[in-house]
Short mmCIF file of C-alpha atoms in Angstrom, two decimals:
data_model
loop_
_atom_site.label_atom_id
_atom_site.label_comp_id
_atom_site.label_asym_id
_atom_site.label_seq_id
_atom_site.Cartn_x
_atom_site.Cartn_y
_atom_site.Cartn_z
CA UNK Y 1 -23.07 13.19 13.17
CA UNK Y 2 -22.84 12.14 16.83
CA UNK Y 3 -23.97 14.66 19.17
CA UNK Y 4 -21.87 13.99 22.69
CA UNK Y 5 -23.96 14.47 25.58
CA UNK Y 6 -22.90 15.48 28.97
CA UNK Y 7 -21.67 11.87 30.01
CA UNK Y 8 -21.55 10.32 26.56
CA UNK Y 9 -17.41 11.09 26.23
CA UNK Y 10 -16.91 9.51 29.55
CA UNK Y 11 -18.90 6.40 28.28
CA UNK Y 12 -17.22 6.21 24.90
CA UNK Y 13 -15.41 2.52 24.65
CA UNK Y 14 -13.35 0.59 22.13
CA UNK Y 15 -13.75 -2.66 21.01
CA UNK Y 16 -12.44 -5.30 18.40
CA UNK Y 17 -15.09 -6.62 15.99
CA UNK Y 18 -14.87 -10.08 14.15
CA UNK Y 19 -17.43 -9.65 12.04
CA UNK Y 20 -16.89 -6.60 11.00
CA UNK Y 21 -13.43 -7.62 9.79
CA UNK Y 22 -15.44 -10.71 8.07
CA UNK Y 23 -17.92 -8.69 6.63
CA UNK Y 24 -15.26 -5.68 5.50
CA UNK Y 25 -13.24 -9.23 3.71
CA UNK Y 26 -16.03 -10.05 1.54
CA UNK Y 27 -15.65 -6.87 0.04
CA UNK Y 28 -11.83 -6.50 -0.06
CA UNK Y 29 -11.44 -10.28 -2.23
CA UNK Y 30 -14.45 -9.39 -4.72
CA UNK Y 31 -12.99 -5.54 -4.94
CA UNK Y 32 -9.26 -5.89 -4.23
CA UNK Y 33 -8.09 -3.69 -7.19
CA UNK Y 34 -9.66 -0.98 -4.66
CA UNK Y 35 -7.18 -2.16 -1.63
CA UNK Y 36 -3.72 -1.89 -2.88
CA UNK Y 37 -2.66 -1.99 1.04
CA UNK Y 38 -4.18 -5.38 1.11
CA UNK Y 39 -2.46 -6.94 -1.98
CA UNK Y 40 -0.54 -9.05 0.31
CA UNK Y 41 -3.64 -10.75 2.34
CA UNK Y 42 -5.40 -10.93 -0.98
CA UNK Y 43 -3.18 -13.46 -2.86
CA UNK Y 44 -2.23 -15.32 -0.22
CA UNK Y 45 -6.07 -15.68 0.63
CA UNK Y 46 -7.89 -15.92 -2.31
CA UNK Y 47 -6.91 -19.56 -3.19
CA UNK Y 48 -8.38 -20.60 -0.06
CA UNK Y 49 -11.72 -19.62 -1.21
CA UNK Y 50 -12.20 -22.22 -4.16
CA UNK Y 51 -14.85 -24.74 -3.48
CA UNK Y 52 -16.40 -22.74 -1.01
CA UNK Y 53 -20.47 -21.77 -0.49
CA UNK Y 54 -20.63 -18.17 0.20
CA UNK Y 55 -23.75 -17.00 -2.08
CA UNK Y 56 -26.29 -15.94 0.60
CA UNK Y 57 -22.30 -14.45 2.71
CA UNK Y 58 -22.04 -12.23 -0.49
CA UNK Y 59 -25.58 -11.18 -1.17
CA UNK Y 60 -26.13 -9.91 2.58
CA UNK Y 61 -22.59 -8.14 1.81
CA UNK Y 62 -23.91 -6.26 -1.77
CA UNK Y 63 -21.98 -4.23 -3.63
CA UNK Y 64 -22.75 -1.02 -5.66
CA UNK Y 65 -24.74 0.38 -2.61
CA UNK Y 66 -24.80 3.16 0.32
CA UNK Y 67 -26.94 1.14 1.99
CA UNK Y 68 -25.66 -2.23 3.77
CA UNK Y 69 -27.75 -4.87 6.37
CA UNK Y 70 -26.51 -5.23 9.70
CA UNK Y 71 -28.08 -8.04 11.26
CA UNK Y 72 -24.73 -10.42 10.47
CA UNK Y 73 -22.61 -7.57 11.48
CA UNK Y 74 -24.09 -6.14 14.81
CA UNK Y 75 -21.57 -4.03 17.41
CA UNK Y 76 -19.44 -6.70 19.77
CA UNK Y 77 -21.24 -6.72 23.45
CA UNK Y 78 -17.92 -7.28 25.24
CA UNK Y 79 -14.41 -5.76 23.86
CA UNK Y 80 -12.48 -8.63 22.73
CA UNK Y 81 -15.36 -11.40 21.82
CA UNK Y 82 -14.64 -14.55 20.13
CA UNK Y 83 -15.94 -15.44 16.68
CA UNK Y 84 -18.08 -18.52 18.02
CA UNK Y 85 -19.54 -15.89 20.62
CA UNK Y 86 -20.54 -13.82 17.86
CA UNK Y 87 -22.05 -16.32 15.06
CA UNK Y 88 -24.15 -17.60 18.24
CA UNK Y 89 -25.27 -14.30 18.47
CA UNK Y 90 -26.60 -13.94 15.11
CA UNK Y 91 -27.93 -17.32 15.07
CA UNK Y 92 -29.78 -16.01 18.22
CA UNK Y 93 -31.28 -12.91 16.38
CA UNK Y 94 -34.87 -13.08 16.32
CA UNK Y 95 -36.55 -13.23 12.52
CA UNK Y 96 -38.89 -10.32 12.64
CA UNK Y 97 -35.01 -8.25 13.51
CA UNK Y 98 -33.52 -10.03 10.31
CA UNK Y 99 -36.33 -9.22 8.25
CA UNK Y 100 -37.02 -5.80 9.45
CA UNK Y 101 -32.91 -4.75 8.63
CA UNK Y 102 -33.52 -6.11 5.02
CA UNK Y 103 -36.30 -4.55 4.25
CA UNK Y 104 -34.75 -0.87 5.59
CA UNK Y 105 -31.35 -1.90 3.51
CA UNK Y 106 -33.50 -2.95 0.17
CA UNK Y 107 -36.10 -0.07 0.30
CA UNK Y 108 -36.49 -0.70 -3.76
CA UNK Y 109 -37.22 -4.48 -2.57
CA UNK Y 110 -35.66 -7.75 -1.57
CA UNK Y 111 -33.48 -9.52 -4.25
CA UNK Y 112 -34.05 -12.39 -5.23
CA UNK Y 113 -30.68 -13.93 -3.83
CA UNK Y 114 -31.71 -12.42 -0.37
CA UNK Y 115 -35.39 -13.40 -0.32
CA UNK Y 116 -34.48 -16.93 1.25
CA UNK Y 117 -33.81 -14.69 4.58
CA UNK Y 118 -37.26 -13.68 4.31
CA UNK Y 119 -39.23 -16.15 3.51
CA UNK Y 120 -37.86 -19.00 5.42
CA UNK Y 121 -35.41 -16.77 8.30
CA UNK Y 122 -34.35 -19.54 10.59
CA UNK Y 123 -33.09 -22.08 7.83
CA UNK Y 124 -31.61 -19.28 5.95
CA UNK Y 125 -30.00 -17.84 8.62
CA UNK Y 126 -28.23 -21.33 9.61
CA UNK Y 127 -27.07 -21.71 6.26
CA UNK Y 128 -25.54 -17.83 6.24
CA UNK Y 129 -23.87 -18.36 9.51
CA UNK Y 130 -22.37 -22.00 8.08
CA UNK Y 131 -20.90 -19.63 5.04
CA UNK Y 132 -19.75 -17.27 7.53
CA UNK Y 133 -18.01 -20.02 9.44
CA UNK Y 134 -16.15 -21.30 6.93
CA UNK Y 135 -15.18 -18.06 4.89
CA UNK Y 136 -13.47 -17.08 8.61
CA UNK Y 137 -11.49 -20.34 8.53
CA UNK Y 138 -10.26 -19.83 5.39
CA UNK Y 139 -9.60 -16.07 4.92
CA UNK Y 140 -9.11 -14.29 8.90
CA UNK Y 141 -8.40 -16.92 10.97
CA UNK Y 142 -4.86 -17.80 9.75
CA UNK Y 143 -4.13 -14.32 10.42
CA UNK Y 144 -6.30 -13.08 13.86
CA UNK Y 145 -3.58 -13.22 15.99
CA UNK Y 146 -1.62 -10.62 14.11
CA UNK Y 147 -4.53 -8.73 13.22
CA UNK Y 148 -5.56 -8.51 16.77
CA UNK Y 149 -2.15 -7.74 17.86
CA UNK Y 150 -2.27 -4.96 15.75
CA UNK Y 151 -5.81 -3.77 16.55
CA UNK Y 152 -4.83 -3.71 20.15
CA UNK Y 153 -2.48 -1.43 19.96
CA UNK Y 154 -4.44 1.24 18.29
CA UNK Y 155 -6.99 0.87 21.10
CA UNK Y 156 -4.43 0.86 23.68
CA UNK Y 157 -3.04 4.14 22.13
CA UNK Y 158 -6.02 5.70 21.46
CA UNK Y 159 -7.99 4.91 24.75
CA UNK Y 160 -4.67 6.46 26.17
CA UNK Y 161 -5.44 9.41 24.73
CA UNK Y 162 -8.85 9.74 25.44
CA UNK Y 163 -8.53 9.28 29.28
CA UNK Y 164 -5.80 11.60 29.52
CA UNK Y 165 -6.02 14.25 26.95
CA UNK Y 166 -9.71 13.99 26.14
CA UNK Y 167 -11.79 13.68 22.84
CA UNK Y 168 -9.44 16.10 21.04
CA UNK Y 169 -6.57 14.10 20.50
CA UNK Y 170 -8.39 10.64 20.74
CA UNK Y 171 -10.66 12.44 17.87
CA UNK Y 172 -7.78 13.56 15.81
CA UNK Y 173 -6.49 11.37 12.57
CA UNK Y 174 -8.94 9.05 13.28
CA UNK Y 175 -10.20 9.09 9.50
CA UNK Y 176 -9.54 12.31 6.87
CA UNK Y 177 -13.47 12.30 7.25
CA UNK Y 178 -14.52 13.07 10.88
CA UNK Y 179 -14.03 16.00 12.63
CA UNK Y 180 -14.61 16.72 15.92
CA UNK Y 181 -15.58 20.28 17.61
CA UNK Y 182 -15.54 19.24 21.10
CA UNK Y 183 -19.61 17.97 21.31
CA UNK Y 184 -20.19 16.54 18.26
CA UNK Y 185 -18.28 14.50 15.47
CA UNK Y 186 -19.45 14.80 12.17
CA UNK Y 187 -18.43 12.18 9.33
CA UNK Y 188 -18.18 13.74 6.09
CA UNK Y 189 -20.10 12.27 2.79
CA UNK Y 190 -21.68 10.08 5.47
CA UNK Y 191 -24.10 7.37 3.45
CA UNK Y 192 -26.67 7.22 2.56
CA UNK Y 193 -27.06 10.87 4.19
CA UNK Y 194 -26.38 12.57 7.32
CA UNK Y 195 -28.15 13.23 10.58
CA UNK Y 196 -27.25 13.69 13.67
CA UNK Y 197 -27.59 10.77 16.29
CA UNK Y 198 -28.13 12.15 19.70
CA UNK Y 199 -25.78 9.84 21.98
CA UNK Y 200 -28.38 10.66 24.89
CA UNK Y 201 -26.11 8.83 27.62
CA UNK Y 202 -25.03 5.50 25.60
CA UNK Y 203 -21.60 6.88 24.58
CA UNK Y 204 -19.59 5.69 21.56
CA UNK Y 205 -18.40 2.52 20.88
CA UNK Y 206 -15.52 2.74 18.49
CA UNK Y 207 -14.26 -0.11 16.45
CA UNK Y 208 -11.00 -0.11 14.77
CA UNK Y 209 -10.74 -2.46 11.86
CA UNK Y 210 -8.03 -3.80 9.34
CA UNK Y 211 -10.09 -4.28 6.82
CA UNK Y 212 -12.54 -1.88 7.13
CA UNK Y 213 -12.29 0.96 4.87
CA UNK Y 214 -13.23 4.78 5.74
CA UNK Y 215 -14.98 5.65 8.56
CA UNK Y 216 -18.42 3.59 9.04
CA UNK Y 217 -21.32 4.91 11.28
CA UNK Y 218 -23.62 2.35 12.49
CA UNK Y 219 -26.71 3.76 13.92
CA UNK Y 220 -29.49 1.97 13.25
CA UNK Y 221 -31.52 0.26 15.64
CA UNK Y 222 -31.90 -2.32 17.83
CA UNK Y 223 -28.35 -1.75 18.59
CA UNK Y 224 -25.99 0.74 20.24
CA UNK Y 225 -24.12 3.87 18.29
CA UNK Y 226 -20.82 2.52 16.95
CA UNK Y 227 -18.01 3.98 14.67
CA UNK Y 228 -15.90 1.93 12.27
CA UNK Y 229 -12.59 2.92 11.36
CA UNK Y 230 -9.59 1.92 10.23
CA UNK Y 231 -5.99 2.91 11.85
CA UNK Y 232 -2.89 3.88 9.72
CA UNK Y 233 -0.21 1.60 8.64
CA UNK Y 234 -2.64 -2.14 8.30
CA UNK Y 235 -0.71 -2.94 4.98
CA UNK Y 236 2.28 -3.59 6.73
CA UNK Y 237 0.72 -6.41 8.57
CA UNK Y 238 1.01 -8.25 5.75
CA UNK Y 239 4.59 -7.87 4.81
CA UNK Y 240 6.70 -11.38 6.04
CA UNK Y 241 10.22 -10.59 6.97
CA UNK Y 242 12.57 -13.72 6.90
CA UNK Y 243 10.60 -15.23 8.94
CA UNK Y 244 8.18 -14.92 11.98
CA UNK Y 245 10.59 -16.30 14.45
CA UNK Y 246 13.53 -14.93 14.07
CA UNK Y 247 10.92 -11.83 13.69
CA UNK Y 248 10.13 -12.37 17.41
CA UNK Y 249 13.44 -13.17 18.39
CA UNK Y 250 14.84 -9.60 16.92
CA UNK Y 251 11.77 -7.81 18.41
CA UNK Y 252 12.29 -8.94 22.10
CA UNK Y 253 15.33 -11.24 22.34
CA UNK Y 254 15.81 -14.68 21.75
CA UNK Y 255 15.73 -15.76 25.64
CA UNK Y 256 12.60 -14.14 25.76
CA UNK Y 257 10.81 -14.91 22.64
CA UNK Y 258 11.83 -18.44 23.66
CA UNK Y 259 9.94 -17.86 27.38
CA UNK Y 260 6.83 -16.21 25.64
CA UNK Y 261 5.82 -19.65 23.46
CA UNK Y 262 6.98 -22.13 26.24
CA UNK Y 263 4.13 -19.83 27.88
CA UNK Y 264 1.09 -21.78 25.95
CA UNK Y 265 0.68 -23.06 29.16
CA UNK Y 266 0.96 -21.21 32.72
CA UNK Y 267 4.27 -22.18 34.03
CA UNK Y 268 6.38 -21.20 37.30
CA UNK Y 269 9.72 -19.59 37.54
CA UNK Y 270 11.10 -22.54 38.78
CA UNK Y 271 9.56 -24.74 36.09
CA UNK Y 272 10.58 -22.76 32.88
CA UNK Y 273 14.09 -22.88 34.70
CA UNK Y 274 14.20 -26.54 35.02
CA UNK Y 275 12.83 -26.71 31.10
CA UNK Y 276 15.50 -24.44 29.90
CA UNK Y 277 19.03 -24.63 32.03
CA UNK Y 278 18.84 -21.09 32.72
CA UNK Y 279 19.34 -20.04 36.07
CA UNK Y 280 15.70 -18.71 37.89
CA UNK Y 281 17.49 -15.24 38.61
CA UNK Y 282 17.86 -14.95 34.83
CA UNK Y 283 14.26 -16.13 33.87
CA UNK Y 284 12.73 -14.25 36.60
CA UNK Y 285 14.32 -10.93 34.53
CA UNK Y 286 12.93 -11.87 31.18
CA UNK Y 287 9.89 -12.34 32.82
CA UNK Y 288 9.83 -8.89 34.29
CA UNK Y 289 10.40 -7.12 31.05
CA UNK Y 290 7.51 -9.07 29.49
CA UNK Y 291 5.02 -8.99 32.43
CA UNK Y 292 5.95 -4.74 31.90
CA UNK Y 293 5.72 -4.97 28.17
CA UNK Y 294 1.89 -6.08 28.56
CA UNK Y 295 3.02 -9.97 26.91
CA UNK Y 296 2.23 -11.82 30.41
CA UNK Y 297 1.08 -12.16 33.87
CA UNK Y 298 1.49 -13.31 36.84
CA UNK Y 299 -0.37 -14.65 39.79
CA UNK Y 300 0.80 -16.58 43.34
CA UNK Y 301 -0.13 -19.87 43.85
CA UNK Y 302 0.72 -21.02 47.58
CA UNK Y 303 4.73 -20.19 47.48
CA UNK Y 304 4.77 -20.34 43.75
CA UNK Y 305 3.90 -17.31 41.34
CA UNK Y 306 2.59 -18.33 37.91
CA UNK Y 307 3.11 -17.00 34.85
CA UNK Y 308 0.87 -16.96 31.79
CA UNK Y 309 0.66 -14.88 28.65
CA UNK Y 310 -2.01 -12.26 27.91
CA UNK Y 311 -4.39 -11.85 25.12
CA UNK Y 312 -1.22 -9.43 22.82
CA UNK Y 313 1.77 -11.84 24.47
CA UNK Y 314 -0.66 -14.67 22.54
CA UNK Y 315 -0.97 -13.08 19.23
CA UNK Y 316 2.86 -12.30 19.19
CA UNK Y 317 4.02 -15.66 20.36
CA UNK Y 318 1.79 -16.91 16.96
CA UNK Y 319 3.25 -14.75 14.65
CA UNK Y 320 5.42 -17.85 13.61
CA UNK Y 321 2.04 -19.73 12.66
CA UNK Y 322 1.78 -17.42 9.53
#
């Protein structure tokens, strides 16, 4: 349970997680039979795994328990970090921290396919963030940008809620398992048992995840109170119309799907004109509905204004990449 202080609601943030979608993988390719909603991802990934090191990747990701370490995993610092950001983050985790969160998740003892991360932390750890590197090439990173596309919509919802209508509605469907009674939500058959984590002031970091599965408290220090979860409908990112493009095109019109990728760069009015024979009337109106629609922005520059597409206009420009 999370008990909700007086400001803790007000201080109660979302964020999108790499590594927790990395970590959450390694458990949806070894277990997939238990992720029907993930078939798709699963064999189109899984043949990109062959030849790859990920021994020390899987035996800090164990299965069979109710207890898990953290240390690769920790809550994102910033809401939308990059994956470099974050393996230089673990790589930056002091030893005594690495050692301490294996011996709380191996109470019975350290396996023997862990003890490397014990006995000899720093080399270890460089090998385990090389695995993670190249398990993320090969099984997310082909598909971030729709992933994040669709993770920032949830928050965007979600957050929505919260400011407006309170914890209530931001609360509600958020997994079968948590409740919320207006001070404190409570996860059901939380593991490996439940207490209560007083928020004293730090709020709630929530963390919406595609391939997460249930809700996931992470409590445990040195870092901040977070919530994993995963939104409705993630096994339809993995369903491939006829094909990304004219995907795009139907979603927002041709004239402006074609604006959105000449976009890779910040262009002007004037220029996208010039590039495309329309007149700068017209392309100043697709730009409009996009700049509206959250897919760019704009800034002046001298007499010019300059456009240039956001973090979402990015991920749905690249949906033809997959």
């Amino acid at each position: 349970m999370f008990a909700f202080g007086r400001d803790d609601l007000l201080r109660t943030r979302f964020a999108i997680s790499p590594l927790t979608e990395l970590t959450a993988a390694t458990y949806v390719l070894r277990l997939p039979h238990l992720f029907p909603e993930h078939r798709g991802w699963v064999r189109a990934t899984l043949p990109h795994l062959a030849g790859l090191d990920v021994d020390l990747l899987y035996a800090v990701n164990p299965l069979g328990r109710t207890i898990w370490p953290n240390f690769h995993a920790p809550p994102p610092l910033v809401p939308h970090p990059l994956i470099a950001d974050e393996l230089a983050r673990i790589a930056a985790t002091a030893p005594a921290v690495v050692r301490a969160d294996l011996v709380r998740a191996f109470p019975e003892g350290i396996p023997d396919d862990v003890r490397p991360l014990i006995d000899d932390t720093t080399n270890a750890l460089r090998r385990l963030i090389d695995q993670m590197r190249a398990f993320w090439e090969a099984t997310i990173a082909p598909w971030w940008p729709r992933i994040t596309a669709f993770l920032e919509s949830e928050i965007a919802a979600r957050a929505g809620r919260l400011v407006v209508e309170g914890g209530e509605t931001a609360f509600a469907n958020l997994d079968p398992d948590v409740t919320w009674d207006g001070s404190v939500l409570t996860l059901a058959n939380a593991k490996p048992e439940p207490h209560t984590v007083e928020l004293a002031g730090r709020g709630l970091l929530l963390l919406p995840s595609v391939l997460a599965f249930g809700a996931w408290p992470r409590t445990d220090a040195p870092w901040d109170p977070a919530l994993t979860y995963q939104p409705p409908g993630t096994g339809d990112l993995w369903s491939v119309g006829r094909s990304d493009a004219d995907a795009l095109s139907e979603l927002i019109g041709s004239r402006r799907a074609t604006l959105l990728r000449m976009l890779e760069r910040p262009a002007s009015t004037r220029a996208l004109a010039d590039a495309t024979g329309w007149s700068p009337g017209g392309v100043n109106t697709h730009l409009g509905v996009l700049r509206r629609g959250g897919l760019v922005a704009r800034r002046r520059d001298r007499r010019e204004v300059i456009y240039a597409r956001t973090s979402a206009g990015d991920a749905l420009a690249r949906l033809r990449e997959r």
